Amino acid sequence: MSISPMAVTLTGSLALLSLTLAAPLSAAEVSGLTTFVPNTPALAEEVNGNFDAVKSAVDDNDQRITDLEAKTPDGAVSLSAFAFSEWTDSNNSSSKCQMLRIVNYAYFDLFWAKSTTCSMTAPAHLPQGATVTGLSCLVDDELYGSTEDSNFYPISLRRLDLATANTTNIYSTSTVSSNSGLQTLTGIPSTPTAEDLIIDNSQYAYTVMVTALYADDVNAAVAGNNLKLHGCTVEYSLP
């Protein structure tokens, strides 16, 4: 039986085509293929059409992979006020800092906290290998004494070395809150090297610390909840 010049036999080209089709193509499906019958002529345009369909699907997969590799996945861990606990450097049960949490914020009872510095902390569970890119806290500051201001400062992301027990700040706010009501305080890196911003949960434990500074001349009749924390966010990027 003769074969027209426009036809080819099922030889090496079709074998190569079958191998190509066997490769996993999960992102895009190959459709519109011509099915050939053994020992029958195959038109070149049909074979080329099958190759074109496979090439289109492979190119689509390649573009999807390129887009994924180019994208930097970002994320954040947010902490509500109820994640925070009172922090103290003394074992004195009559600490001046009496932290309270109510509705959607945390604060220190001004009756105890006047003329002192009080802090609260919360654990920050960040992904291994992530790089810290931001720190921010939503606070409400409406507290001002007769001549001095009370405010939140500093707010920091701290890491505890689980081998040496040393604690260092790796991200901190550079400005204090002002008595202007609801506001967001943001942080900047406070570490000497970029490597310090990479999360290593095998060696360190991470916490966010919020410190409130109460002036000497704050009116004792003013409620301490005029200086309150609503929550904080730690932003990061993944490798």
C-alpha positions as protocol buffer text, in pm:
chain_id: "A"
residue {
  index: 1
  type: MET
  ca { x: 0 y: 0 z: 0 }
}
residue {
  index: 2
  type: SER
  ca { x: 144 y: 337 z: -98 }
}
residue {
  index: 3
  type: ILE
  ca { x: 146 y: 640 z: 130 }
}
residue {
  index: 4
  type: SER
  ca { x: 90 y: 990 z: -4 }
}
residue {
  index: 5
  type: PRO
  ca { x: 373 y: 1244 z: 39 }
}
residue {
  index: 6
  type: MET
  ca { x: 157 y: 1424 z: 295 }
}
residue {
  index: 7
  type: ALA
  ca { x: 157 y: 1126 z: 527 }
}
residue {
  index: 8
  type: VAL
  ca { x: 415 y: 977 z: 764 }
}
residue {
  index: 9
  type: THR
  ca { x: 430 y: 641 z: 938 }
}
residue {
  index: 10
  type: LEU
  ca { x: 403 y: 583 z: 1314 }
}
residue {
  index: 11
  type: THR
  ca { x: 775 y: 574 z: 1383 }
}
residue {
  index: 12
  type: GLY
  ca { x: 1016 y: 764 z: 1603 }
}
residue {
  index: 13
  type: SER
  ca { x: 813 y: 1087 z: 1603 }
}
residue {
  index: 14
  type: LEU
  ca { x: 507 y: 917 z: 1750 }
}
residue {
  index: 15
  type: ALA
  ca { x: 724 y: 731 z: 2000 }
}
residue {
  index: 16
  type: LEU
  ca { x: 865 y: 1063 z: 2114 }
}
residue {
  index: 17
  type: LEU
  ca { x: 514 y: 1203 z: 2133 }
}
residue {
  index: 18
  type: SER
  ca { x: 399 y: 916 z: 2354 }
}
residue {
  index: 19
  type: LEU
  ca { x: 691 y: 971 z: 2591 }
}
residue {
  index: 20
  type: THR
  ca { x: 611 y: 1341 z: 2611 }
}
residue {
  index: 21
  type: LEU
  ca { x: 246 y: 1271 z: 2690 }
}
residue {
  index: 22
  type: ALA
  ca { x: 354 y: 1036 z: 2968 }
}
residue {
  index: 23
  type: ALA
  ca { x: 525 y: 1319 z: 3159 }
}
residue {
  index: 24
  type: PRO
  ca { x: 322 y: 1461 z: 3450 }
}
residue {
  index: 25
  type: LEU
  ca { x: 139 y: 1781 z: 3355 }
}
residue {
  index: 26
  type: SER
  ca { x: -73 y: 1864 z: 3655 }
}
residue {
  index: 27
  type: ALA
  ca { x: -115 y: 2234 z: 3594 }
}
residue {
  index: 28
  type: ALA
  ca { x: -262 y: 2215 z: 3241 }
}
residue {
  index: 29
  type: GLU
  ca { x: -443 y: 1934 z: 3062 }
}
residue {
  index: 30
  type: VAL
  ca { x: -363 y: 1831 z: 2705 }
}
residue {
  index: 31
  type: SER
  ca { x: -674 y: 1830 z: 2488 }
}
residue {
  index: 32
  type: GLY
  ca { x: -764 y: 1804 z: 2120 }
}
residue {
  index: 33
  type: LEU
  ca { x: -523 y: 1518 z: 2044 }
}
residue {
  index: 34
  type: THR
  ca { x: -564 y: 1292 z: 1741 }
}
residue {
  index: 35
  type: THR
  ca { x: -573 y: 920 z: 1825 }
}
residue {
  index: 36
  type: PHE
  ca { x: -377 y: 705 z: 1580 }
}
residue {
  index: 37
  type: VAL
  ca { x: -443 y: 343 z: 1491 }
}
residue {
  index: 38
  type: PRO
  ca { x: -144 y: 105 z: 1456 }
}
residue {
  index: 39
  type: ASN
  ca { x: -31 y: 12 z: 1105 }
}
residue {
  index: 40
  type: THR
  ca { x: -224 y: 297 z: 943 }
}
residue {
  index: 41
  type: PRO
  ca { x: -89 y: 614 z: 788 }
}
residue {
  index: 42
  type: ALA
  ca { x: -77 y: 929 z: 996 }
}
residue {
  index: 43
  type: LEU
  ca { x: -98 y: 1269 z: 834 }
}
residue {
  index: 44
  type: ALA
  ca { x: 185 y: 1504 z: 914 }
}
residue {
  index: 45
  type: GLU
  ca { x: -60 y: 1780 z: 1005 }
}
residue {
  index: 46
  type: GLU
  ca { x: -222 y: 1551 z: 1262 }
}
residue {
  index: 47
  type: VAL
  ca { x: 112 y: 1459 z: 1419 }
}
residue {
  index: 48
  type: ASN
  ca { x: 218 y: 1822 z: 1423 }
}
residue {
  index: 49
  type: GLY
  ca { x: -116 y: 1915 z: 1576 }
}
residue {
  index: 50
  type: ASN
  ca { x: -57 y: 1673 z: 1862 }
}
residue {
  index: 51
  type: PHE
  ca { x: 290 y: 1814 z: 1921 }
}
residue {
  index: 52
  type: ASP
  ca { x: 150 y: 2167 z: 1920 }
}
residue {
  index: 53
  type: ALA
  ca { x: -110 y: 2070 z: 2181 }
}
residue {
  index: 54
  type: VAL
  ca { x: 157 y: 1916 z: 2405 }
}
residue {
  index: 55
  type: LYS
  ca { x: 387 y: 2218 z: 2359 }
}
residue {
  index: 56
  type: SER
  ca { x: 107 y: 2454 z: 2453 }
}
residue {
  index: 57
  type: ALA
  ca { x: 39 y: 2263 z: 2776 }
}
residue {
  index: 58
  type: VAL
  ca { x: 409 y: 2243 z: 2864 }
}
residue {
  index: 59
  type: ASP
  ca { x: 454 y: 2617 z: 2801 }
}
residue {
  index: 60
  type: ASP
  ca { x: 155 y: 2685 z: 3024 }
}
residue {
  index: 61
  type: ASN
  ca { x: 305 y: 2476 z: 3303 }
}
residue {
  index: 62
  type: ASP
  ca { x: 640 y: 2648 z: 3265 }
}
residue {
  index: 63
  type: GLN
  ca { x: 478 y: 2990 z: 3296 }
}
residue {
  index: 64
  type: ARG
  ca { x: 289 y: 2885 z: 3608 }
}
residue {
  index: 65
  type: ILE
  ca { x: 611 y: 2760 z: 3769 }
}
residue {
  index: 66
  type: THR
  ca { x: 794 y: 3081 z: 3673 }
}
residue {
  index: 67
  type: ASP
  ca { x: 517 y: 3292 z: 3827 }
}
residue {
  index: 68
  type: LEU
  ca { x: 528 y: 3090 z: 4150 }
}
residue {
  index: 69
  type: GLU
  ca { x: 906 y: 3116 z: 4177 }
}
residue {
  index: 70
  type: ALA
  ca { x: 896 y: 3491 z: 4118 }
}
residue {
  index: 71
  type: LYS
  ca { x: 634 y: 3553 z: 4384 }
}
residue {
  index: 72
  type: THR
  ca { x: 755 y: 3614 z: 4738 }
}
residue {
  index: 73
  type: PRO
  ca { x: 497 y: 3478 z: 4980 }
}
residue {
  index: 74
  type: ASP
  ca { x: 432 y: 3718 z: 5265 }
}
residue {
  index: 75
  type: GLY
  ca { x: 250 y: 3666 z: 5590 }
}
residue {
  index: 76
  type: ALA
  ca { x: 182 y: 3804 z: 5933 }
}
residue {
  index: 77
  type: VAL
  ca { x: 111 y: 3692 z: 6288 }
}
residue {
  index: 78
  type: SER
  ca { x: -138 y: 3907 z: 6478 }
}
residue {
  index: 79
  type: LEU
  ca { x: -175 y: 3917 z: 6855 }
}
residue {
  index: 80
  type: SER
  ca { x: -482 y: 4051 z: 7030 }
}
residue {
  index: 81
  type: ALA
  ca { x: -457 y: 4227 z: 7366 }
}
residue {
  index: 82
  type: PHE
  ca { x: -574 y: 3906 z: 7531 }
}
residue {
  index: 83
  type: ALA
  ca { x: -256 y: 3727 z: 7418 }
}
residue {
  index: 84
  type: PHE
  ca { x: -48 y: 3952 z: 7645 }
}
residue {
  index: 85
  type: SER
  ca { x: 47 y: 3892 z: 8006 }
}
residue {
  index: 86
  type: GLU
  ca { x: 200 y: 4122 z: 8264 }
}
residue {
  index: 87
  type: TRP
  ca { x: 580 y: 4116 z: 8266 }
}
residue {
  index: 88
  type: THR
  ca { x: 791 y: 4205 z: 8565 }
}
residue {
  index: 89
  type: ASP
  ca { x: 1156 y: 4191 z: 8665 }
}
residue {
  index: 90
  type: SER
  ca { x: 1065 y: 4142 z: 9030 }
}
residue {
  index: 91
  type: ASN
  ca { x: 907 y: 3859 z: 9227 }
}
residue {
  index: 92
  type: ASN
  ca { x: 738 y: 4107 z: 9455 }
}
residue {
  index: 93
  type: SER
  ca { x: 369 y: 4018 z: 9469 }
}
residue {
  index: 94
  type: SER
  ca { x: 278 y: 4381 z: 9529 }
}
residue {
  index: 95
  type: SER
  ca { x: 409 y: 4501 z: 9194 }
}
residue {
  index: 96
  type: LYS
  ca { x: 299 y: 4852 z: 9099 }
}
residue {
  index: 97
  type: CYS
  ca { x: 198 y: 4724 z: 8756 }
}
residue {
  index: 98
  type: GLN
  ca { x: -144 y: 4566 z: 8767 }
}
residue {
  index: 99
  type: MET
  ca { x: -243 y: 4465 z: 8415 }
}
residue {
  index: 100
  type: LEU
  ca { x: -610 y: 4439 z: 8324 }
}
residue {
  index: 101
  type: ARG
  ca { x: -786 y: 4319 z: 8008 }
}
residue {
  index: 102
  type: ILE
  ca { x: -1136 y: 4422 z: 7912 }
}
residue {
  index: 103
  type: VAL
  ca { x: -1351 y: 4430 z: 7595 }
}
residue {
  index: 104
  type: ASN
  ca { x: -1077 y: 4437 z: 7327 }
}
residue {
  index: 105
  type: TYR
  ca { x: -781 y: 4602 z: 7498 }
}
residue {
  index: 106
  type: ALA
  ca { x: -529 y: 4570 z: 7781 }
}
residue {
  index: 107
  type: TYR
  ca { x: -406 y: 4840 z: 8019 }
}
residue {
  index: 108
  type: PHE
  ca { x: -246 y: 4898 z: 8359 }
}
residue {
  index: 109
  type: ASP
  ca { x: -441 y: 5019 z: 8657 }
}
residue {
  index: 110
  type: LEU
  ca { x: -318 y: 5374 z: 8704 }
}
residue {
  index: 111
  type: PHE
  ca { x: -369 y: 5360 z: 9080 }
}
residue {
  index: 112
  type: TRP
  ca { x: -81 y: 5112 z: 9095 }
}
residue {
  index: 113
  type: ALA
  ca { x: 114 y: 5211 z: 8787 }
}
residue {
  index: 114
  type: LYS
  ca { x: 156 y: 5585 z: 8841 }
}
residue {
  index: 115
  type: SER
  ca { x: 517 y: 5709 z: 8821 }
}
residue {
  index: 116
  type: THR
  ca { x: 654 y: 5382 z: 8692 }
}
residue {
  index: 117
  type: THR
  ca { x: 727 y: 5172 z: 8384 }
}
residue {
  index: 118
  type: CYS
  ca { x: 508 y: 4870 z: 8311 }
}
residue {
  index: 119
  type: SER
  ca { x: 542 y: 4602 z: 8044 }
}
residue {
  index: 120
  type: MET
  ca { x: 338 y: 4319 z: 7896 }
}
residue {
  index: 121
  type: THR
  ca { x: 450 y: 4039 z: 7665 }
}
residue {
  index: 122
  type: ALA
  ca { x: 301 y: 3782 z: 7429 }
}
residue {
  index: 123
  type: PRO
  ca { x: 463 y: 3486 z: 7250 }
}
residue {
  index: 124
  type: ALA
  ca { x: 505 y: 3526 z: 6874 }
}
residue {
  index: 125
  type: HIS
  ca { x: 492 y: 3197 z: 6681 }
}
residue {
  index: 126
  type: LEU
  ca { x: 664 y: 3269 z: 6351 }
}
residue {
  index: 127
  type: PRO
  ca { x: 749 y: 3025 z: 6067 }
}
residue {
  index: 128
  type: GLN
  ca { x: 1095 y: 2871 z: 6064 }
}
residue {
  index: 129
  type: GLY
  ca { x: 1321 y: 3047 z: 5815 }
}
residue {
  index: 130
  type: ALA
  ca { x: 1095 y: 3349 z: 5773 }
}
residue {
  index: 131
  type: THR
  ca { x: 1247 y: 3698 z: 5769 }
}
residue {
  index: 132
  type: VAL
  ca { x: 1085 y: 3960 z: 5989 }
}
residue {
  index: 133
  type: THR
  ca { x: 983 y: 4262 z: 5779 }
}
residue {
  index: 134
  type: GLY
  ca { x: 762 y: 4465 z: 6009 }
}
residue {
  index: 135
  type: LEU
  ca { x: 623 y: 4527 z: 6357 }
}
residue {
  index: 136
  type: SER
  ca { x: 319 y: 4739 z: 6440 }
}
residue {
  index: 137
  type: CYS
  ca { x: 79 y: 4783 z: 6730 }
}
residue {
  index: 138
  type: LEU
  ca { x: -259 y: 4952 z: 6756 }
}
residue {
  index: 139
  type: VAL
  ca { x: -275 y: 5161 z: 7072 }
}
residue {
  index: 140
  type: ASP
  ca { x: -501 y: 5427 z: 7219 }
}
residue {
  index: 141
  type: ASP
  ca { x: -326 y: 5710 z: 7402 }
}
residue {
  index: 142
  type: GLU
  ca { x: -539 y: 5979 z: 7564 }
}
residue {
  index: 143
  type: LEU
  ca { x: -329 y: 6021 z: 7877 }
}
residue {
  index: 144
  type: TYR
  ca { x: -139 y: 6338 z: 7960 }
}
residue {
  index: 145
  type: GLY
  ca { x: -41 y: 6480 z: 8296 }
}
residue {
  index: 146
  type: SER
  ca { x: -32 y: 6846 z: 8392 }
}
residue {
  index: 147
  type: THR
  ca { x: 319 y: 6894 z: 8251 }
}
residue {
  index: 148
  type: GLU
  ca { x: 441 y: 6548 z: 8139 }
}
residue {
  index: 149
  type: ASP
  ca { x: 315 y: 6292 z: 7891 }
}
residue {
  index: 150
  type: SER
  ca { x: 258 y: 5922 z: 7951 }
}
residue {
  index: 151
  type: ASN
  ca { x: 300 y: 5695 z: 7651 }
}
residue {
  index: 152
  type: PHE
  ca { x: 383 y: 5358 z: 7500 }
}
residue {
  index: 153
  type: TYR
  ca { x: 756 y: 5317 z: 7439 }
}
residue {
  index: 154
  type: PRO
  ca { x: 921 y: 5102 z: 7336 }
}
residue {
  index: 155
  type: ILE
  ca { x: 740 y: 4818 z: 7164 }
}
residue {
  index: 156
  type: SER
  ca { x: 978 y: 4545 z: 7054 }
}
residue {
  index: 157
  type: LEU
  ca { x: 1010 y: 4196 z: 6909 }
}
residue {
  index: 158
  type: ARG
  ca { x: 1249 y: 4006 z: 7133 }
}
residue {
  index: 159
  type: ARG
  ca { x: 1426 y: 3674 z: 7101 }
}
residue {
  index: 160
  type: LEU
  ca { x: 1543 y: 3454 z: 7383 }
}
residue {
  index: 161
  type: ASP
  ca { x: 1852 y: 3244 z: 7317 }
}
residue {
  index: 162
  type: LEU
  ca { x: 1761 y: 2897 z: 7443 }
}
residue {
  index: 163
  type: ALA
  ca { x: 2129 y: 2810 z: 7491 }
}
residue {
  index: 164
  type: THR
  ca { x: 2250 y: 3117 z: 7678 }
}
residue {
  index: 165
  type: ALA
  ca { x: 1923 y: 3266 z: 7816 }
}
residue {
  index: 166
  type: ASN
  ca { x: 2021 y: 3604 z: 7670 }
}
residue {
  index: 167
  type: THR
  ca { x: 1740 y: 3822 z: 7537 }
}
residue {
  index: 168
  type: THR
  ca { x: 1785 y: 4076 z: 7257 }
}
residue {
  index: 169
  type: ASN
  ca { x: 1555 y: 4309 z: 7064 }
}
residue {
  index: 170
  type: ILE
  ca { x: 1548 y: 4248 z: 6690 }
}
residue {
  index: 171
  type: TYR
  ca { x: 1271 y: 4493 z: 6596 }
}
residue {
  index: 172
  type: SER
  ca { x: 1156 y: 4802 z: 6789 }
}
residue {
  index: 173
  type: THR
  ca { x: 948 y: 5116 z: 6760 }
}
residue {
  index: 174
  type: SER
  ca { x: 1149 y: 5435 z: 6723 }
}
residue {
  index: 175
  type: THR
  ca { x: 879 y: 5681 z: 6833 }
}
residue {
  index: 176
  type: VAL
  ca { x: 652 y: 5715 z: 7134 }
}
residue {
  index: 177
  type: SER
  ca { x: 275 y: 5729 z: 7125 }
}
residue {
  index: 178
  type: SER
  ca { x: 115 y: 6071 z: 7150 }
}
residue {
  index: 179
  type: ASN
  ca { x: -200 y: 6166 z: 7337 }
}
residue {
  index: 180
  type: SER
  ca { x: -402 y: 6183 z: 7014 }
}
residue {
  index: 181
  type: GLY
  ca { x: -624 y: 5879 z: 7057 }
}
residue {
  index: 182
  type: LEU
  ca { x: -619 y: 5568 z: 6838 }
}
residue {
  index: 183
  type: GLN
  ca { x: -291 y: 5524 z: 6648 }
}
residue {
  index: 184
  type: THR
  ca { x: -57 y: 5263 z: 6501 }
}
residue {
  index: 185
  type: LEU
  ca { x: 305 y: 5248 z: 6614 }
}
residue {
  index: 186
  type: THR
  ca { x: 551 y: 5086 z: 6373 }
}
residue {
  index: 187
  type: GLY
  ca { x: 894 y: 4937 z: 6429 }
}
residue {
  index: 188
  type: ILE
  ca { x: 1228 y: 4920 z: 6251 }
}
residue {
  index: 189
  type: PRO
  ca { x: 1510 y: 4662 z: 6270 }
}
residue {
  index: 190
  type: SER
  ca { x: 1723 y: 4702 z: 6580 }
}
residue {
  index: 191
  type: THR
  ca { x: 1979 y: 4432 z: 6501 }
}
residue {
  index: 192
  type: PRO
  ca { x: 2327 y: 4473 z: 6350 }
}
residue {
  index: 193
  type: THR
  ca { x: 2291 y: 4209 z: 6078 }
}
residue {
  index: 194
  type: ALA
  ca { x: 2016 y: 4091 z: 5843 }
}
residue {
  index: 195
  type: GLU
  ca { x: 2068 y: 3733 z: 5961 }
}
residue {
  index: 196
  type: ASP
  ca { x: 1929 y: 3829 z: 6302 }
}
residue {
  index: 197
  type: LEU
  ca { x: 1591 y: 3891 z: 6142 }
}
residue {
  index: 198
  type: ILE
  ca { x: 1566 y: 3532 z: 6015 }
}
residue {
  index: 199
  type: ILE
  ca { x: 1351 y: 3319 z: 6242 }
}
residue {
  index: 200
  type: ASP
  ca { x: 1533 y: 3022 z: 6396 }
}
residue {
  index: 201
  type: ASN
  ca { x: 1292 y: 2836 z: 6623 }
}
residue {
  index: 202
  type: SER
  ca { x: 1554 y: 2570 z: 6698 }
}
residue {
  index: 203
  type: GLN
  ca { x: 1765 y: 2823 z: 6890 }
}
residue {
  index: 204
  type: TYR
  ca { x: 1535 y: 3109 z: 6988 }
}
residue {
  index: 205
  type: ALA
  ca { x: 1192 y: 3180 z: 7135 }
}
residue {
  index: 206
  type: TYR
  ca { x: 1021 y: 3503 z: 7025 }
}
residue {
  index: 207
  type: THR
  ca { x: 798 y: 3746 z: 7213 }
}
residue {
  index: 208
  type: VAL
  ca { x: 648 y: 4090 z: 7160 }
}
residue {
  index: 209
  type: MET
  ca { x: 696 y: 4330 z: 7452 }
}
residue {
  index: 210
  type: VAL
  ca { x: 487 y: 4646 z: 7496 }
}
residue {
  index: 211
  type: THR
  ca { x: 605 y: 4899 z: 7755 }
}
residue {
  index: 212
  type: ALA
  ca { x: 397 y: 5182 z: 7903 }
}
residue {
  index: 213
  type: LEU
  ca { x: 566 y: 5482 z: 8064 }
}
residue {
  index: 214
  type: TYR
  ca { x: 362 y: 5667 z: 8326 }
}
residue {
  index: 215
  type: ALA
  ca { x: 472 y: 6023 z: 8413 }
}
residue {
  index: 216
  type: ASP
  ca { x: 519 y: 6143 z: 8768 }
}
residue {
  index: 217
  type: ASP
  ca { x: 251 y: 6409 z: 8746 }
}
residue {
  index: 218
  type: VAL
  ca { x: -34 y: 6211 z: 8593 }
}
residue {
  index: 219
  type: ASN
  ca { x: -359 y: 6284 z: 8770 }
}
residue {
  index: 220
  type: ALA
  ca { x: -435 y: 5985 z: 8990 }
}
residue {
  index: 221
  type: ALA
  ca { x: -803 y: 6035 z: 8923 }
}
residue {
  index: 222
  type: VAL
  ca { x: -751 y: 5963 z: 8553 }
}
residue {
  index: 223
  type: ALA
  ca { x: -831 y: 5604 z: 8459 }
}
residue {
  index: 224
  type: GLY
  ca { x: -531 y: 5397 z: 8353 }
}
residue {
  index: 225
  type: ASN
  ca { x: -729 y: 5264 z: 8057 }
}
residue {
  index: 226
  type: ASN
  ca { x: -669 y: 5595 z: 7881 }
}
residue {
  index: 227
  type: LEU
  ca { x: -344 y: 5429 z: 7774 }
}
residue {
  index: 228
  type: LYS
  ca { x: -443 y: 5098 z: 7619 }
}
residue {
  index: 229
  type: LEU
  ca { x: -315 y: 4831 z: 7384 }
}
residue {
  index: 230
  type: HIS
  ca { x: -549 y: 4670 z: 7128 }
}
residue {
  index: 231
  type: GLY
  ca { x: -305 y: 4437 z: 6954 }
}
residue {
  index: 232
  type: CYS
  ca { x: 15 y: 4390 z: 6755 }
}
residue {
  index: 233
  type: THR
  ca { x: 121 y: 4243 z: 6420 }
}
residue {
  index: 234
  type: VAL
  ca { x: 455 y: 4093 z: 6316 }
}
residue {
  index: 235
  type: GLU
  ca { x: 504 y: 4077 z: 5939 }
}
residue {
  index: 236
  type: TYR
  ca { x: 741 y: 3841 z: 5761 }
}
residue {
  index: 237
  type: SER
  ca { x: 846 y: 3708 z: 5421 }
}
residue {
  index: 238
  type: LEU
  ca { x: 926 y: 3348 z: 5334 }
}
residue {
  index: 239
  type: PRO
  ca { x: 1231 y: 3236 z: 5139 }
}
